[in-house]
């Protein structure tokens, strides 16, 4: 018996040959044609019916079918603002609906596509493959299909799972009629009765009700209010069709509680707030915690006492009035009054005043290159905490909320420790460091004035005894070795020998505390104080620091960059490598750096924070790269919801390339010749063909989802569009030449004309990556997909851009500059929080410290704006965050529970 061949490659080849040479009968062809025509006619009729249904009014959106029926009206700008917002939010999380919307867009946008064909075609490439290559290809296709089907099915699986979850709402209390409403009418509800997920609940005129969700959240409804509940992987959503509700949201573990009105979406993780949805718009008011409100493409962060409306015609009202209808109105009124009084008391707490002179600067060594002056905040923190504790004792509601957060005891202990230590100190603590004899940054020197020298020593020694007792109970591996040795006279104590391991030497000289891990540093200062009684004139670094005190000093950080860089470059000066490093530093302008000065203080009642880098030679290297503050048109292509944005303006890109190439040539002697040969071989100049056509503006952004692929975006200003496009095509041609010699497919161009604009796609045939871009009003706008580029253009045309974001605008500094030289916007909380929530189940298996980190991520990270101004001889940098300047407020320093609440009370210049 002949053995049957089971080789899959040979079977595939044989079947392919049989199919290729088979000729179907004419009757079979005719029957197939008739079936096709019949199906086309049927689908045409059905399509007309579907289009007719799409034009009908949809009363309630219950699923994907209703959303997809609204898509033609959405693309035709015929939807109301509320439904448009709901559809856009749904399409972002639903892959099938996103694909349906994309298909409709492409169908509505007539386009002509010019594609460069691949040599040989797909059939030719398949025929040229070996049997093993075809086998690998089949497995690869199968894997792609499995992954694709998994991704496509994910939304359906999620909906399938949550469709079986019971999410009944229980009526806990009612005053007047409450109804269950559906398509067949309405039926009265009794106390204790349940309303299933998706069913509507409505209160009648002059009626009210309180309902409880399965997670413990409570919803109080005013008369004529109506809502229904849904659930997905993100959390539970209260769909408020109309009316007024007050939500006491239970703590959400790894999810959010949402309230969707016709024109807004409110999200919380556990708080008390009010939502009023009416004909003119929605009004959201916050009594406790933090609330995020999204409407009209904006996101607003509200904290206790804040209120936001979605329409200009809807005015803000006092919070007491907004919740006056509630059965808990008296409790809410008392809480609001307590918060108002507490905020007023805290505003009156004396903060450390600005210091206009200091004795400590005179004690800093002449060769100091590092200087930090820290104001004594102990009294401010202690008094603020005392006022909070008084208010908590007087208000049971606030006290219960504070206790629920769980770390009030730790806060009190930490503040008390700071208060005890700080009461012995003067107005500031200074830390300085110098270059030591080994040409390294030496041990720090700590300086402070003492209000009670004897009391300070007794307190310090008692604390050290407690630490040593605690250390004795630890294992040998974890035992701490930190000790302090007080000396009466460093000059006479020299015979005691060098310090022990981990030991700090402390010297109390009158009302001065001088301490350092280096006994020699304390001894040198004692010697100088003995031999030099008069105050010295100081050097330029000291004089620069002194000028800061003359303007009023807060927190100061000063670094002598020139001496540090010179010292580092001077090491091993005879070494050829050291010589090259010094030359590179000179070419990049690093040797022109002078000082770095950072300040943090309050000025005229507002936070003032800045860092300044000064230069000795402003026209060279890094000092010459950034342009003076200029308008940034590239930001017009960035959306208000962008999570990360970096934008800057340079003087001339080609000069920046010259500096970088010169530095590389110094470290690599053959680089210049290699570059010349490379450019001659490929007929392309990096400087003249790629850098020279560009203008001075550049912007990079993560502007959308980060998974499965980051939604990156690049925007460059372009002066010579034709030259740049010609250069890019030349680069692609050279890549294809290289690919042909390395068994690679290379890249292919695709050019599409749509709406009077040309879109370019450069696609890697080996890795499936794409670069999509278009030239728009003198800018090169690029992204990973054409849809991304089109949306960027739409942002610019609509004016709904990053610059219109309330959160971004609230972070802008109040100064005399209309523009920036560079900026960095970080709003990662919008991206990190959803990812952290999805990982919530996994985090339960992590150690406590890592779980806390995941929790903090899940609660969102504060937005941050860093910016720079370039003035030739100096660059000024600054930072603004939602937690105040540099994120330092009494609330953050105290690590207060509910930081969103108390951080807002303490903070100034808050971001909403």
Short mmCIF file of C-alpha atoms in Angstrom, two decimals, residues 70-537:
data_model
loop_
_atom_site.label_atom_id
_atom_site.label_comp_id
_atom_site.label_asym_id
_atom_site.label_seq_id
_atom_site.Cartn_x
_atom_site.Cartn_y
_atom_site.Cartn_z
CA UNK A 70 -25.78 58.31 15.47
CA UNK A 71 -22.45 58.32 13.63
CA UNK A 72 -23.69 59.79 10.28
CA UNK A 73 -25.26 62.70 12.17
CA UNK A 74 -22.04 63.06 14.18
CA UNK A 75 -19.92 63.31 11.02
CA UNK A 76 -22.40 65.82 9.62
CA UNK A 77 -22.14 67.99 12.75
CA UNK A 78 -25.85 67.47 13.42
CA UNK A 79 -25.60 65.99 16.93
CA UNK A 80 -26.15 67.97 20.09
CA UNK A 81 -23.09 68.76 22.17
CA UNK A 82 -24.06 66.23 24.85
CA UNK A 83 -24.56 63.32 22.46
CA UNK A 84 -21.42 64.24 20.60
CA UNK A 85 -19.48 64.06 23.89
CA UNK A 86 -21.00 60.69 24.81
CA UNK A 87 -20.29 59.21 21.37
CA UNK A 88 -16.68 60.39 21.41
CA UNK A 89 -16.15 58.99 24.92
CA UNK A 90 -17.71 55.63 23.94
CA UNK A 91 -15.67 55.37 20.73
CA UNK A 92 -12.44 55.85 22.65
CA UNK A 93 -13.02 52.68 24.68
CA UNK A 94 -15.00 50.56 22.14
CA UNK A 95 -12.88 49.13 19.31
CA UNK A 96 -15.80 48.04 17.04
CA UNK A 97 -17.43 51.47 17.24
CA UNK A 98 -14.10 53.17 16.65
CA UNK A 99 -13.64 51.08 13.51
CA UNK A 100 -17.18 51.82 12.37
CA UNK A 101 -16.58 55.54 12.79
CA UNK A 102 -13.30 55.29 10.89
CA UNK A 103 -14.99 53.43 8.03
CA UNK A 104 -17.69 56.09 7.76
CA UNK A 105 -15.08 58.85 7.71
CA UNK A 106 -13.13 57.16 4.94
CA UNK A 107 -16.31 56.57 2.95
CA UNK A 108 -17.31 60.23 3.24
CA UNK A 109 -13.88 61.56 2.26
CA UNK A 110 -13.21 61.00 -1.46
CA UNK A 111 -9.52 60.51 -1.98
CA UNK A 112 -7.13 59.64 -4.71
CA UNK A 113 -4.29 57.41 -3.64
CA UNK A 114 -0.97 57.15 -5.34
CA UNK A 115 1.00 54.07 -4.27
CA UNK A 116 4.33 52.89 -5.51
CA UNK A 117 3.88 49.19 -6.36
CA UNK A 118 6.25 46.60 -4.95
CA UNK A 119 8.37 44.80 -7.47
CA UNK A 120 7.04 41.38 -8.31
CA UNK A 121 3.74 41.80 -6.42
CA UNK A 122 2.52 39.64 -3.56
CA UNK A 123 1.98 36.56 -5.71
CA UNK A 124 5.51 36.77 -7.02
CA UNK A 125 6.93 37.04 -3.51
CA UNK A 126 4.90 34.03 -2.33
CA UNK A 127 5.99 31.98 -5.32
CA UNK A 128 9.63 32.85 -4.58
CA UNK A 129 9.43 31.63 -0.99
CA UNK A 130 10.83 28.31 0.13
CA UNK A 131 8.61 25.72 1.77
CA UNK A 132 9.97 26.55 5.23
CA UNK A 133 9.41 30.29 4.66
CA UNK A 134 5.80 29.65 3.65
CA UNK A 135 5.33 27.55 6.81
CA UNK A 136 6.68 30.37 8.98
CA UNK A 137 4.45 32.84 7.11
CA UNK A 138 1.36 30.71 7.80
CA UNK A 139 2.15 30.55 11.53
CA UNK A 140 2.81 34.32 11.58
CA UNK A 141 -0.52 35.02 9.86
CA UNK A 142 -2.27 32.72 12.31
CA UNK A 143 -0.67 34.51 15.27
CA UNK A 144 -1.67 37.93 13.92
CA UNK A 145 -5.24 36.72 13.39
CA UNK A 146 -5.44 35.33 16.93
CA UNK A 147 -4.10 38.56 18.44
CA UNK A 148 -6.34 40.68 16.20
CA UNK A 149 -9.43 38.65 17.06
CA UNK A 150 -8.54 38.89 20.75
CA UNK A 151 -8.26 42.68 20.59
CA UNK A 152 -11.44 42.99 18.55
CA UNK A 153 -13.33 40.70 20.91
CA UNK A 154 -12.13 42.41 24.10
CA UNK A 155 -14.98 45.01 24.21
CA UNK A 156 -17.56 42.30 23.53
CA UNK A 157 -16.07 40.05 26.23
CA UNK A 158 -16.13 42.94 28.70
CA UNK A 159 -19.76 43.71 27.88
CA UNK A 160 -20.64 40.00 28.07
CA UNK A 161 -19.06 39.65 31.52
CA UNK A 162 -20.64 42.79 32.95
CA UNK A 163 -24.03 42.01 31.42
CA UNK A 164 -24.38 39.12 33.92
CA UNK A 165 -23.26 41.14 36.96
CA UNK A 166 -26.06 42.14 39.32
CA UNK A 167 -25.99 45.88 40.04
CA UNK A 168 -29.29 46.57 41.78
CA UNK A 169 -30.03 49.97 43.29
CA UNK A 170 -32.02 49.88 46.53
CA UNK A 171 -34.44 52.64 47.53
CA UNK A 172 -33.50 53.43 51.15
CA UNK A 173 -35.82 56.38 51.79
CA UNK A 174 -38.43 58.39 49.92
CA UNK A 175 -40.69 61.38 50.46
CA UNK A 176 -43.36 61.30 47.79
CA UNK A 177 -43.78 59.06 44.75
CA UNK A 178 -40.77 57.35 43.16
CA UNK A 179 -41.14 55.46 39.88
CA UNK A 180 -39.43 52.76 37.82
CA UNK A 181 -39.58 53.95 34.19
CA UNK A 182 -39.26 51.84 31.02
CA UNK A 183 -40.57 51.77 27.45
CA UNK A 184 -43.89 50.31 28.61
CA UNK A 185 -44.62 53.02 31.15
CA UNK A 186 -43.88 53.60 34.82
CA UNK A 187 -44.56 51.79 38.08
CA UNK A 188 -44.30 53.07 41.65
CA UNK A 189 -41.41 51.93 43.83
CA UNK A 190 -41.58 51.17 47.53
CA UNK A 191 -38.85 51.63 50.12
CA UNK A 192 -36.54 48.61 50.08
CA UNK A 193 -37.41 47.77 46.48
CA UNK A 194 -34.64 47.28 43.93
CA UNK A 195 -34.07 48.85 40.54
CA UNK A 196 -32.03 46.71 38.16
CA UNK A 197 -29.07 47.89 36.11
CA UNK A 198 -30.26 49.82 33.05
CA UNK A 199 -33.71 50.60 34.50
CA UNK A 200 -34.60 54.25 35.02
CA UNK A 201 -35.58 55.69 38.37
CA UNK A 202 -37.54 58.95 38.50
CA UNK A 203 -38.81 61.10 41.37
CA UNK A 204 -42.15 62.86 40.98
CA UNK A 205 -42.94 66.51 41.69
CA UNK A 206 -42.39 67.55 45.30
CA UNK A 207 -40.74 64.17 45.95
CA UNK A 208 -37.28 63.04 46.94
CA UNK A 209 -35.45 59.79 47.52
CA UNK A 210 -32.23 58.22 48.74
CA UNK A 211 -30.90 55.14 46.95
CA UNK A 212 -27.90 52.93 47.72
CA UNK A 213 -25.54 51.32 45.20
CA UNK A 214 -23.99 47.90 45.85
CA UNK A 215 -20.60 49.51 46.66
CA UNK A 216 -22.17 51.53 49.47
CA UNK A 217 -22.43 54.84 47.59
CA UNK A 218 -25.59 56.82 48.29
CA UNK A 219 -27.48 59.06 45.87
CA UNK A 220 -29.97 61.62 47.10
CA UNK A 221 -32.45 62.78 44.42
CA UNK A 222 -34.38 66.02 44.27
CA UNK A 223 -37.85 66.23 42.73
CA UNK A 224 -38.24 65.48 38.99
CA UNK A 225 -34.82 63.84 38.80
CA UNK A 226 -34.14 60.79 36.65
CA UNK A 227 -31.14 58.47 36.31
CA UNK A 228 -30.07 54.94 35.43
CA UNK A 229 -26.97 52.87 36.18
CA UNK A 230 -24.42 51.07 33.96
CA UNK A 231 -21.11 49.36 34.66
CA UNK A 232 -17.90 48.46 32.81
CA UNK A 233 -14.26 47.74 33.64
CA UNK A 234 -13.65 51.42 34.49
CA UNK A 235 -16.37 51.55 37.14
CA UNK A 236 -20.03 52.40 37.71
CA UNK A 237 -21.73 55.25 35.82
CA UNK A 238 -24.77 57.17 37.05
CA UNK A 239 -26.51 58.47 33.92
CA UNK A 240 -28.30 61.60 35.14
CA UNK A 241 -30.85 62.43 32.44
CA UNK A 242 -32.12 65.48 34.32
CA UNK A 243 -32.53 66.86 37.80
CA UNK A 244 -30.36 67.35 40.86
CA UNK A 245 -28.52 64.70 42.89
CA UNK A 246 -26.06 64.65 45.78
CA UNK A 247 -23.65 61.72 45.69
CA UNK A 248 -21.85 60.34 48.74
CA UNK A 249 -19.40 58.16 46.85
CA UNK A 250 -17.93 55.20 48.69
CA UNK A 251 -14.19 54.68 48.41
CA UNK A 252 -13.57 53.09 45.00
CA UNK A 253 -10.78 50.51 45.20
CA UNK A 254 -9.40 50.26 41.68
CA UNK A 255 -12.19 51.93 39.73
CA UNK A 256 -14.07 55.23 39.49
CA UNK A 257 -17.61 56.32 40.06
CA UNK A 258 -18.90 58.42 37.15
CA UNK A 259 -21.86 60.74 36.71
CA UNK A 260 -22.78 61.35 33.05
CA UNK A 261 -25.07 64.26 32.24
CA UNK A 262 -26.14 65.26 28.71
CA UNK A 263 -23.14 67.60 28.43
CA UNK A 264 -20.51 66.47 30.96
CA UNK A 265 -18.78 63.52 32.60
CA UNK A 266 -17.87 63.65 36.31
CA UNK A 267 -15.42 61.14 37.82
CA UNK A 268 -14.49 60.50 41.47
CA UNK A 269 -12.87 57.84 43.63
CA UNK A 270 -14.69 58.64 46.89
CA UNK A 271 -16.14 62.01 47.87
CA UNK A 272 -19.33 64.10 48.38
CA UNK A 273 -20.55 66.28 45.54
CA UNK A 274 -23.66 67.65 43.86
CA UNK A 275 -24.63 67.48 40.16
CA UNK A 276 -27.45 69.57 38.72
CA UNK A 277 -28.40 68.77 35.08
CA UNK A 278 -30.89 71.13 33.45
CA UNK A 279 -31.96 72.64 30.16
CA UNK A 280 -29.19 75.28 30.18
CA UNK A 281 -26.40 72.89 31.17
CA UNK A 282 -24.88 71.22 34.22
CA UNK A 283 -23.50 72.54 37.51
CA UNK A 284 -21.11 70.49 39.66
CA UNK A 285 -20.35 71.45 43.28
CA UNK A 286 -17.89 69.77 45.64
CA UNK A 287 -18.37 69.39 49.39
CA UNK A 288 -15.54 66.95 50.13
CA UNK A 289 -12.65 65.36 48.22
CA UNK A 290 -11.61 65.86 44.60
CA UNK A 291 -13.82 65.75 41.50
CA UNK A 292 -12.81 65.74 37.81
CA UNK A 293 -15.29 67.31 35.38
CA UNK A 294 -14.97 66.86 31.59
CA UNK A 295 -17.04 68.97 29.22
CA UNK A 296 -16.56 70.64 25.84
CA UNK A 297 -13.09 69.08 25.49
CA UNK A 298 -11.93 70.53 28.82
CA UNK A 299 -11.05 68.94 32.14
CA UNK A 300 -11.53 70.84 35.39
CA UNK A 301 -10.36 69.61 38.79
CA UNK A 302 -12.62 70.70 41.66
CA UNK A 303 -11.91 70.54 45.38
CA UNK A 304 -13.95 71.39 48.52
CA UNK A 305 -15.89 74.61 48.03
CA UNK A 306 -15.33 74.68 44.25
CA UNK A 307 -18.05 74.80 41.63
CA UNK A 308 -18.13 74.58 37.83
CA UNK A 309 -20.84 75.13 35.22
CA UNK A 310 -20.84 73.83 31.65
CA UNK A 311 -22.56 76.88 30.15
CA UNK A 312 -21.95 80.61 30.40
CA UNK A 313 -25.69 81.12 30.77
CA UNK A 314 -25.67 79.00 33.94
CA UNK A 315 -24.28 81.07 36.81
CA UNK A 316 -22.49 79.79 39.89
CA UNK A 317 -24.45 79.88 43.14
CA UNK A 318 -23.37 79.54 46.80
CA UNK A 319 -22.84 75.90 47.73
CA UNK A 320 -25.11 76.30 50.76
CA UNK A 321 -27.92 77.27 48.37
CA UNK A 322 -27.14 74.44 45.94
CA UNK A 323 -27.64 71.73 48.60
CA UNK A 324 -30.36 73.48 50.65
CA UNK A 325 -33.02 71.02 49.43
CA UNK A 326 -31.17 68.01 50.90
CA UNK A 327 -32.34 66.25 54.07
CA UNK A 328 -28.69 66.61 55.19
CA UNK A 329 -28.57 70.31 54.35
CA UNK A 330 -27.76 71.31 57.93
CA UNK A 331 -24.80 68.89 58.07
CA UNK A 332 -23.49 70.11 54.71
CA UNK A 333 -23.89 73.74 55.73
CA UNK A 334 -21.93 73.09 58.91
CA UNK A 335 -19.16 71.35 56.96
CA UNK A 336 -18.92 74.21 54.46
CA UNK A 337 -18.79 76.77 57.25
CA UNK A 338 -16.05 74.80 59.02
CA UNK A 339 -14.02 74.61 55.82
CA UNK A 340 -14.46 78.35 55.23
CA UNK A 341 -13.35 79.20 58.74
CA UNK A 342 -10.45 76.74 58.64
CA UNK A 343 -9.21 78.15 55.36
CA UNK A 344 -9.40 81.67 56.77
CA UNK A 345 -7.50 80.62 59.90
CA UNK A 346 -4.80 78.87 57.89
CA UNK A 347 -4.39 81.86 55.60
CA UNK A 348 -3.62 83.92 58.68
CA UNK A 349 -0.96 81.53 60.00
CA UNK A 350 2.35 83.39 59.85
CA UNK A 351 4.65 81.89 57.27
CA UNK A 352 8.41 82.30 57.57
CA UNK A 353 9.20 85.86 56.59
CA UNK A 354 11.75 86.73 53.95
CA UNK A 355 15.28 87.09 55.30
CA UNK A 356 17.16 90.21 54.21
CA UNK A 357 20.51 89.39 55.82
CA UNK A 358 22.39 86.44 57.33
CA UNK A 359 25.44 85.86 59.55
CA UNK A 360 25.82 82.33 58.27
CA UNK A 361 27.02 83.32 54.78
CA UNK A 362 30.11 84.91 56.35
CA UNK A 363 31.05 81.52 57.86
CA UNK A 364 30.93 79.67 54.55
CA UNK A 365 34.45 78.80 53.30
CA UNK A 366 35.94 80.81 50.45
CA UNK A 367 36.21 77.73 48.25
CA UNK A 368 32.54 76.76 48.71
CA UNK A 369 30.83 75.74 45.45
CA UNK A 370 27.48 74.59 46.90
CA UNK A 371 25.15 76.61 49.16
CA UNK A 372 21.63 75.79 50.40
CA UNK A 373 19.63 77.97 52.79
CA UNK A 374 16.42 76.41 54.20
CA UNK A 375 13.89 78.55 56.10
CA UNK A 376 12.66 77.25 59.46
CA UNK A 377 9.11 76.01 58.70
CA UNK A 378 8.51 74.28 62.02
CA UNK A 379 6.28 76.98 63.55
CA UNK A 380 4.17 77.30 60.41
CA UNK A 381 3.59 73.55 60.17
CA UNK A 382 2.90 73.16 63.88
CA UNK A 383 0.42 76.05 64.01
CA UNK A 384 -1.38 74.86 60.88
CA UNK A 385 -1.70 71.36 62.32
CA UNK A 386 -2.95 72.75 65.66
CA UNK A 387 -5.74 74.67 63.92
CA UNK A 388 -6.73 71.60 61.94
CA UNK A 389 -6.92 69.50 65.12
CA UNK A 390 -9.09 72.13 66.80
CA UNK A 391 -11.53 72.15 63.91
CA UNK A 392 -11.64 68.37 63.82
CA UNK A 393 -12.46 68.26 67.54
CA UNK A 394 -15.32 70.73 67.02
CA UNK A 395 -16.82 69.02 63.95
CA UNK A 396 -17.73 65.30 64.23
CA UNK A 397 -18.20 64.98 60.46
CA UNK A 398 -14.71 66.25 59.68
CA UNK A 399 -13.24 64.19 62.52
CA UNK A 400 -14.85 60.99 61.22
CA UNK A 401 -13.57 61.70 57.72
CA UNK A 402 -10.04 62.37 59.03
CA UNK A 403 -10.03 59.15 61.09
CA UNK A 404 -11.21 57.20 58.04
CA UNK A 405 -8.05 58.20 56.18
CA UNK A 406 -5.99 56.35 58.79
CA UNK A 407 -2.68 58.25 59.19
CA UNK A 408 -3.66 61.17 61.43
CA UNK A 409 -1.53 59.78 64.28
CA UNK A 410 1.61 59.64 62.12
CA UNK A 411 1.01 63.21 60.93
CA UNK A 412 0.73 64.51 64.48
CA UNK A 413 3.89 62.70 65.58
CA UNK A 414 5.90 63.99 62.62
CA UNK A 415 4.74 67.58 63.12
CA UNK A 416 5.50 67.41 66.84
CA UNK A 417 9.02 66.15 66.14
CA UNK A 418 9.61 69.00 63.66
CA UNK A 419 8.21 71.54 66.14
CA UNK A 420 10.44 70.34 68.98
CA UNK A 421 13.56 70.43 66.84
CA UNK A 422 12.74 73.72 65.15
CA UNK A 423 11.99 75.66 68.33
CA UNK A 424 15.71 75.69 69.18
CA UNK A 425 16.82 76.95 65.76
CA UNK A 426 16.96 80.40 64.23
CA UNK A 427 15.32 81.52 60.99
CA UNK A 428 17.34 79.31 58.64
CA UNK A 429 19.67 76.35 58.25
CA UNK A 430 22.59 76.62 55.81
CA UNK A 431 24.35 73.67 54.16
CA UNK A 432 27.57 74.33 52.24
CA UNK A 433 30.20 72.17 50.53
CA UNK A 434 33.62 72.90 49.02
CA UNK A 435 36.17 71.28 46.72
CA UNK A 436 38.48 69.23 48.93
CA UNK A 437 42.16 68.39 48.56
CA UNK A 438 41.33 65.40 46.34
CA UNK A 439 39.54 67.69 43.88
CA UNK A 440 36.19 66.18 44.85
CA UNK A 441 33.11 67.72 46.44
CA UNK A 442 33.84 67.56 50.14
CA UNK A 443 31.66 66.68 53.15
CA UNK A 444 28.86 69.19 53.83
CA UNK A 445 29.08 71.84 56.52
CA UNK A 446 25.83 72.58 58.43
CA UNK A 447 25.33 76.00 60.01
CA UNK A 448 22.47 77.39 62.10
CA UNK A 449 21.75 80.04 64.71
CA UNK A 450 20.41 78.73 68.06
CA UNK A 451 17.75 80.39 70.18
CA UNK A 452 18.57 78.19 73.20
CA UNK A 453 22.02 76.57 72.84
CA UNK A 454 21.89 74.62 76.12
CA UNK A 455 18.36 73.40 75.51
CA UNK A 456 19.26 72.34 72.00
CA UNK A 457 22.17 70.19 73.19
CA UNK A 458 20.05 68.49 75.86
CA UNK A 459 17.27 67.82 73.33
CA UNK A 460 19.69 66.51 70.69
CA UNK A 461 21.41 64.16 73.16
CA UNK A 462 18.04 62.77 74.36
CA UNK A 463 17.00 62.08 70.77
CA UNK A 464 20.32 60.39 70.06
CA UNK A 465 19.84 58.13 73.09
CA UNK A 466 16.44 57.05 71.78
CA UNK A 467 17.92 56.29 68.37
CA UNK A 468 20.74 54.27 69.90
CA UNK A 469 18.26 52.27 72.01
CA UNK A 470 16.20 51.53 68.91
CA UNK A 471 19.33 50.56 66.99
CA UNK A 472 20.35 48.11 69.73
CA UNK A 473 17.16 46.13 69.10
CA UNK A 474 17.88 45.77 65.38
CA UNK A 475 19.81 43.00 63.67
CA UNK A 476 23.49 43.59 63.03
CA UNK A 477 22.87 44.00 59.31
CA UNK A 478 20.22 46.70 59.78
CA UNK A 479 21.78 48.50 62.74
CA UNK A 480 22.23 52.21 62.27
CA UNK A 481 25.60 53.77 63.04
CA UNK A 482 24.75 57.49 62.98
CA UNK A 483 26.18 59.28 66.04
CA UNK A 484 26.99 62.88 66.95
CA UNK A 485 30.07 63.91 68.94
CA UNK A 486 29.80 67.33 70.56
CA UNK A 487 33.15 69.07 71.02
CA UNK A 488 33.75 72.09 73.24
CA UNK A 489 36.68 73.39 71.16
CA UNK A 490 37.58 71.82 67.80
CA UNK A 491 41.15 73.14 67.99
CA UNK A 492 41.82 71.45 71.35
CA UNK A 493 39.86 68.35 70.36
CA UNK A 494 42.28 67.60 67.51
CA UNK A 495 44.13 65.07 69.64
CA UNK A 496 41.01 62.92 69.95
CA UNK A 497 41.67 61.56 66.50
CA UNK A 498 39.55 61.09 63.44
CA UNK A 499 35.86 60.61 63.70
CA UNK A 500 34.33 57.16 63.97
CA UNK A 501 32.24 55.51 61.27
CA UNK A 502 29.01 57.41 60.67
CA UNK A 503 29.93 60.08 63.22
CA UNK A 504 29.12 63.76 62.88
CA UNK A 505 31.08 66.41 64.74
CA UNK A 506 28.99 69.22 66.28
CA UNK A 507 30.35 72.41 67.83
CA UNK A 508 28.18 74.93 69.67
CA UNK A 509 30.01 78.26 69.67
CA UNK A 510 27.89 80.79 71.51
CA UNK A 511 24.57 80.90 69.63
CA UNK A 512 25.99 79.16 66.54
CA UNK A 513 25.70 75.47 65.64
CA UNK A 514 28.44 74.17 63.32
CA UNK A 515 28.33 70.49 62.32
CA UNK A 516 29.83 68.25 59.65
CA UNK A 517 30.65 64.59 58.99
CA UNK A 518 34.19 65.93 58.48
CA UNK A 519 35.94 66.82 61.74
CA UNK A 520 38.62 68.60 59.70
CA UNK A 521 36.00 70.90 58.14
CA UNK A 522 34.77 71.98 61.60
CA UNK A 523 38.36 72.46 62.74
CA UNK A 524 39.25 74.63 59.73
CA UNK A 525 36.24 76.86 60.32
CA UNK A 526 37.13 77.20 64.02
CA UNK A 527 40.66 78.21 63.06
CA UNK A 528 39.42 80.82 60.58
CA UNK A 529 36.93 82.25 63.10
CA UNK A 530 39.75 82.58 65.63
CA UNK A 531 42.25 84.26 63.32
CA UNK A 532 39.77 86.38 61.32
CA UNK A 533 37.42 88.31 63.56
CA UNK A 534 36.18 90.83 61.00
CA UNK A 535 33.73 89.86 58.29
CA UNK A 536 35.51 89.21 55.00
CA UNK A 537 34.65 90.82 51.71
#
